[in-house]
mmCIF file of C-alpha atoms in Angstrom:
data_model
loop_
_atom_site.group_PDB
_atom_site.id
_atom_site.type_symbol
_atom_site.label_atom_id
_atom_site.label_comp_id
_atom_site.label_asym_id
_atom_site.label_seq_id
_atom_site.Cartn_x
_atom_site.Cartn_y
_atom_site.Cartn_z
ATOM 1 C CA UNK A 1 0.270 -9.102 -12.065
ATOM 2 C CA UNK A 2 0.932 -12.097 -9.846
ATOM 3 C CA UNK A 3 1.589 -11.414 -6.172
ATOM 4 C CA UNK A 4 0.974 -7.663 -6.360
ATOM 5 C CA UNK A 5 -2.379 -8.125 -8.123
ATOM 6 C CA UNK A 6 -3.429 -10.868 -5.726
ATOM 7 C CA UNK A 7 -2.581 -8.667 -2.728
ATOM 8 C CA UNK A 8 -4.578 -5.767 -4.166
ATOM 9 C CA UNK A 9 -7.536 -8.092 -4.857
ATOM 10 C CA UNK A 10 -7.392 -9.302 -1.237
ATOM 11 C CA UNK A 11 -7.335 -5.744 0.099
ATOM 12 C CA UNK A 12 -10.262 -4.777 -2.155
ATOM 13 C CA UNK A 13 -12.572 -7.495 -0.802
ATOM 14 C CA UNK A 14 -15.763 -5.933 0.511
ATOM 15 C CA UNK A 15 -16.671 -8.636 2.977
ATOM 16 C CA UNK A 16 -14.644 -10.413 5.628
ATOM 17 C CA UNK A 17 -15.387 -13.963 4.433
ATOM 18 C CA UNK A 18 -14.133 -13.193 0.926
ATOM 19 C CA UNK A 19 -11.048 -11.530 2.440
ATOM 20 C CA UNK A 20 -10.300 -14.635 4.535
ATOM 21 C CA UNK A 21 -10.602 -16.818 1.427
ATOM 22 C CA UNK A 22 -8.284 -14.524 -0.538
ATOM 23 C CA UNK A 23 -5.753 -14.456 2.301
ATOM 24 C CA UNK A 24 -5.815 -18.256 2.459
ATOM 25 C CA UNK A 25 -5.176 -18.300 -1.295
ATOM 26 C CA UNK A 26 -2.241 -15.899 -0.915
ATOM 27 C CA UNK A 27 -0.755 -18.036 1.834
ATOM 28 C CA UNK A 28 -1.054 -21.234 -0.202
ATOM 29 C CA UNK A 29 0.073 -19.789 -3.530
ATOM 30 C CA UNK A 30 3.001 -17.685 -2.319
ATOM 31 C CA UNK A 31 3.925 -19.517 0.888
ATOM 32 C CA UNK A 32 3.343 -16.389 2.957
ATOM 33 C CA UNK A 33 3.263 -16.399 6.729
ATOM 34 C CA UNK A 34 0.530 -13.935 7.669
ATOM 35 C CA UNK A 35 0.749 -12.140 10.981
ATOM 36 C CA UNK A 36 -2.928 -12.748 11.717
ATOM 37 C CA UNK A 37 -5.086 -15.683 10.714
ATOM 38 C CA UNK A 38 -8.743 -16.619 10.568
ATOM 39 C CA UNK A 39 -11.090 -14.680 12.813
ATOM 40 C CA UNK A 40 -8.143 -12.868 14.394
ATOM 41 C CA UNK A 41 -7.479 -11.095 11.095
ATOM 42 C CA UNK A 42 -10.905 -9.498 11.247
ATOM 43 C CA UNK A 43 -11.107 -8.543 14.902
ATOM 44 C CA UNK A 44 -7.559 -8.164 16.167
ATOM 45 C CA UNK A 45 -6.915 -4.759 17.635
ATOM 46 C CA UNK A 46 -3.687 -2.933 18.078
ATOM 47 C CA UNK A 47 -2.616 0.500 19.139
ATOM 48 C CA UNK A 48 -2.375 1.246 15.418
ATOM 49 C CA UNK A 49 -5.914 0.223 14.558
ATOM 50 C CA UNK A 50 -7.541 1.682 17.695
ATOM 51 C CA UNK A 51 -5.694 4.943 17.452
ATOM 52 C CA UNK A 52 -6.210 8.063 15.389
ATOM 53 C CA UNK A 53 -4.794 8.342 11.886
ATOM 54 C CA UNK A 54 -1.859 10.415 13.119
ATOM 55 C CA UNK A 55 -2.372 13.275 15.531
ATOM 56 C CA UNK A 56 -4.986 14.867 17.721
ATOM 57 C CA UNK A 57 -6.450 16.882 14.830
ATOM 58 C CA UNK A 58 -7.178 13.821 12.694
ATOM 59 C CA UNK A 59 -10.529 12.079 12.912
ATOM 60 C CA UNK A 60 -10.637 8.814 14.856
ATOM 61 C CA UNK A 61 -10.371 5.656 12.813
ATOM 62 C CA UNK A 62 -13.660 3.951 12.045
ATOM 63 C CA UNK A 63 -14.410 0.238 11.934
ATOM 64 C CA UNK A 64 -13.747 0.097 8.171
ATOM 65 C CA UNK A 65 -10.336 1.729 8.698
ATOM 66 C CA UNK A 66 -9.451 -0.782 11.420
ATOM 67 C CA UNK A 67 -10.549 -3.775 9.325
ATOM 68 C CA UNK A 68 -8.484 -2.592 6.354
ATOM 69 C CA UNK A 69 -5.468 -1.885 8.584
ATOM 70 C CA UNK A 70 -5.717 -5.382 10.027
ATOM 71 C CA UNK A 71 -5.744 -6.811 6.498
ATOM 72 C CA UNK A 72 -2.494 -5.005 5.702
ATOM 73 C CA UNK A 73 -1.035 -6.069 9.061
ATOM 74 C CA UNK A 74 -1.685 -9.665 8.014
ATOM 75 C CA UNK A 75 0.805 -8.992 5.208
ATOM 76 C CA UNK A 76 3.505 -7.499 7.441
ATOM 77 C CA UNK A 77 6.082 -10.058 6.305
ATOM 78 C CA UNK A 78 5.065 -10.223 2.624
ATOM 79 C CA UNK A 79 8.040 -9.852 0.252
ATOM 80 C CA UNK A 80 6.640 -6.539 -1.048
ATOM 81 C CA UNK A 81 5.773 -3.273 0.651
ATOM 82 C CA UNK A 82 2.064 -2.705 1.256
ATOM 83 C CA UNK A 83 0.474 0.565 2.314
ATOM 84 C CA UNK A 84 -3.065 1.612 3.105
ATOM 85 C CA UNK A 85 -3.986 5.259 2.648
ATOM 86 C CA UNK A 86 -7.073 7.218 3.523
ATOM 87 C CA UNK A 87 -9.202 9.210 1.096
ATOM 88 C CA UNK A 88 -7.872 11.767 -1.360
ATOM 89 C CA UNK A 89 -10.034 14.523 0.101
ATOM 90 C CA UNK A 90 -7.906 14.221 3.256
ATOM 91 C CA UNK A 91 -4.667 14.286 1.181
ATOM 92 C CA UNK A 92 -4.443 10.491 1.046
ATOM 93 C CA UNK A 93 -2.771 9.993 4.455
ATOM 94 C CA UNK A 94 -0.924 6.763 5.145
ATOM 95 C CA UNK A 95 -2.923 4.804 7.708
ATOM 96 C CA UNK A 96 -0.634 1.778 7.830
ATOM 97 C CA UNK A 97 2.508 0.475 6.111
ATOM 98 C CA UNK A 98 3.680 -3.091 6.492
ATOM 99 C CA UNK A 99 7.114 -3.986 7.892
ATOM 100 C CA UNK A 100 8.517 -4.677 4.443
ATOM 101 C CA UNK A 101 7.653 -1.147 3.304
ATOM 102 C CA UNK A 102 9.126 0.324 6.478
ATOM 103 C CA UNK A 103 12.352 -1.668 5.965
ATOM 104 C CA UNK A 104 12.508 -0.602 2.298
ATOM 105 C CA UNK A 105 12.121 3.098 3.082
ATOM 106 C CA UNK A 106 13.744 3.337 6.510
ATOM 107 C CA UNK A 107 10.741 5.176 7.950
ATOM 108 C CA UNK A 108 9.155 4.042 11.222
ATOM 109 C CA UNK A 109 5.385 3.699 11.301
ATOM 110 C CA UNK A 110 5.050 6.663 13.669
ATOM 111 C CA UNK A 111 6.585 8.930 11.023
ATOM 112 C CA UNK A 112 4.598 7.486 8.114
ATOM 113 C CA UNK A 113 1.145 7.581 9.680
ATOM 114 C CA UNK A 114 -0.832 10.620 8.604
ATOM 115 C CA UNK A 115 1.704 11.577 5.914
ATOM 116 C CA UNK A 116 1.014 11.580 2.197
ATOM 117 C CA UNK A 117 3.211 9.065 0.319
ATOM 118 C CA UNK A 118 4.816 12.020 -1.473
ATOM 119 C CA UNK A 119 7.197 12.189 1.497
ATOM 120 C CA UNK A 120 9.216 9.606 -0.499
ATOM 121 C CA UNK A 121 9.795 12.089 -3.319
ATOM 122 C CA UNK A 122 13.170 13.715 -3.719
ATOM 123 C CA UNK A 123 15.639 15.101 -6.257
ATOM 124 C CA UNK A 124 15.500 12.047 -8.571
ATOM 125 C CA UNK A 125 11.698 11.802 -8.617
ATOM 126 C CA UNK A 126 10.459 12.424 -12.163
ATOM 127 C CA UNK A 127 7.420 14.670 -12.648
ATOM 128 C CA UNK A 128 5.960 12.242 -15.232
ATOM 129 C CA UNK A 129 5.716 9.396 -12.702
ATOM 130 C CA UNK A 130 4.168 11.685 -10.095
ATOM 131 C CA UNK A 131 1.689 12.974 -12.695
ATOM 132 C CA UNK A 132 0.618 9.400 -13.535
ATOM 133 C CA UNK A 133 -0.016 8.661 -9.846
ATOM 134 C CA UNK A 134 -1.846 11.963 -9.343
ATOM 135 C CA UNK A 135 -4.052 11.347 -12.392
ATOM 136 C CA UNK A 136 -4.972 7.843 -11.196
ATOM 137 C CA UNK A 137 -6.044 9.243 -7.823
ATOM 138 C CA UNK A 138 -8.026 12.052 -9.451
ATOM 139 C CA UNK A 139 -9.981 9.672 -11.710
ATOM 140 C CA UNK A 140 -10.124 6.815 -9.163
ATOM 141 C CA UNK A 141 -8.346 4.291 -11.372
ATOM 142 C CA UNK A 142 -5.628 1.732 -10.640
ATOM 143 C CA UNK A 143 -2.146 2.351 -11.988
ATOM 144 C CA UNK A 144 1.342 0.814 -11.903
ATOM 145 C CA UNK A 145 4.346 3.083 -12.382
ATOM 146 C CA UNK A 146 8.041 3.069 -11.688
ATOM 147 C CA UNK A 147 9.083 6.125 -9.740
ATOM 148 C CA UNK A 148 12.354 7.229 -8.187
ATOM 149 C CA UNK A 149 11.674 7.517 -4.466
ATOM 150 C CA UNK A 150 14.025 8.321 -1.616
ATOM 151 C CA UNK A 151 14.587 6.479 1.632
ATOM 152 C CA UNK A 152 14.598 8.294 4.947
ATOM 153 C CA UNK A 153 18.381 8.724 4.671
ATOM 154 C CA UNK A 154 17.987 10.303 1.207
ATOM 155 C CA UNK A 155 19.181 7.284 -0.785
ATOM 156 C CA UNK A 156 17.207 7.040 -4.061
ATOM 157 C CA UNK A 157 15.662 3.778 -5.206
ATOM 158 C CA UNK A 158 13.500 2.860 -8.177
ATOM 159 C CA UNK A 159 10.108 1.849 -6.805
ATOM 160 C CA UNK A 160 7.490 -0.083 -8.784
ATOM 161 C CA UNK A 161 4.195 1.133 -7.301
ATOM 162 C CA UNK A 162 0.822 -0.447 -8.000
ATOM 163 C CA UNK A 163 -1.961 1.753 -6.686
ATOM 164 C CA UNK A 164 -5.608 0.726 -6.421
ATOM 165 C CA UNK A 165 -8.724 2.492 -5.162
ATOM 166 C CA UNK A 166 -10.720 0.603 -2.538
ATOM 167 C CA UNK A 167 -14.490 1.103 -2.468
ATOM 168 C CA UNK A 168 -16.500 1.221 0.730
ATOM 169 C CA UNK A 169 -19.784 -0.569 1.390
ATOM 170 C CA UNK A 170 -21.712 1.927 -0.757
ATOM 171 C CA UNK A 171 -19.261 1.676 -3.667
ATOM 172 C CA UNK A 172 -17.566 5.049 -3.188
ATOM 173 C CA UNK A 173 -13.784 5.139 -2.932
ATOM 174 C CA UNK A 174 -12.820 5.280 0.739
ATOM 175 C CA UNK A 175 -9.181 4.130 0.744
ATOM 176 C CA UNK A 176 -6.194 3.512 -1.504
ATOM 177 C CA UNK A 177 -3.925 0.473 -1.357
ATOM 178 C CA UNK A 178 -0.448 0.295 -2.833
ATOM 179 C CA UNK A 179 2.081 -2.463 -3.352
ATOM 180 C CA UNK A 180 5.698 -1.370 -3.759
ATOM 181 C CA UNK A 181 9.004 -3.024 -4.452
ATOM 182 C CA UNK A 182 12.448 -1.793 -5.305
ATOM 183 C CA UNK A 183 13.421 -2.729 -8.839
ATOM 184 C CA UNK A 184 16.744 -2.698 -10.643
ATOM 185 C CA UNK A 185 17.786 0.561 -12.228
ATOM 186 C CA UNK A 186 16.658 0.696 -15.858
ATOM 187 C CA UNK A 187 19.327 -0.120 -18.404
ATOM 188 C CA UNK A 188 18.007 2.263 -21.047
ATOM 189 C CA UNK A 189 17.238 -0.652 -23.342
ATOM 190 C CA UNK A 190 13.723 -1.280 -24.542
ATOM 191 C CA UNK A 191 12.593 -4.629 -23.006
ATOM 192 C CA UNK A 192 10.896 -5.461 -26.339
ATOM 193 C CA UNK A 193 14.357 -5.649 -27.913
ATOM 194 C CA UNK A 194 15.182 -8.686 -25.769
ATOM 195 C CA UNK A 195 12.513 -10.967 -27.274
#
């Protein structure tokens, strides 16, 4: 999976030392410029990570939420969109989306936070792609699909989404991470024909 798989592995790290090592590997391998480095990546606070998930009715963010948000913030300038969502039992709300994702979709963070990623669905979104994402969430399995999403202005784009469940300290799924990138419109040809 390359960059997308390496990002998801970094976000899935259960301890901070392993996460720092993975981030260092990402930086070296892909020449990334992380927003936060070293100890700052684990402890840096922001209005986003200190705040509530979205509004007054949402529960306050815990330490695990803030640590995971800070990990995504470290990837704010990565060449792919990265989002962190809360648990499915709370309708998988977006907790944080990196700058690349916000630029890709046209949505500001204030609008995204607390929303389910389905807000990107629109007239061109195929039910089969949505069903594959929904099934992965329901059985807590990773998945990669291409789905027609829509930017804030309504413009459709083909989005390659890799979704991965993130376990908490006790092994239960507490968050979901996704890596997204716009891909060229399919040509209708089977890629196996081009071998």
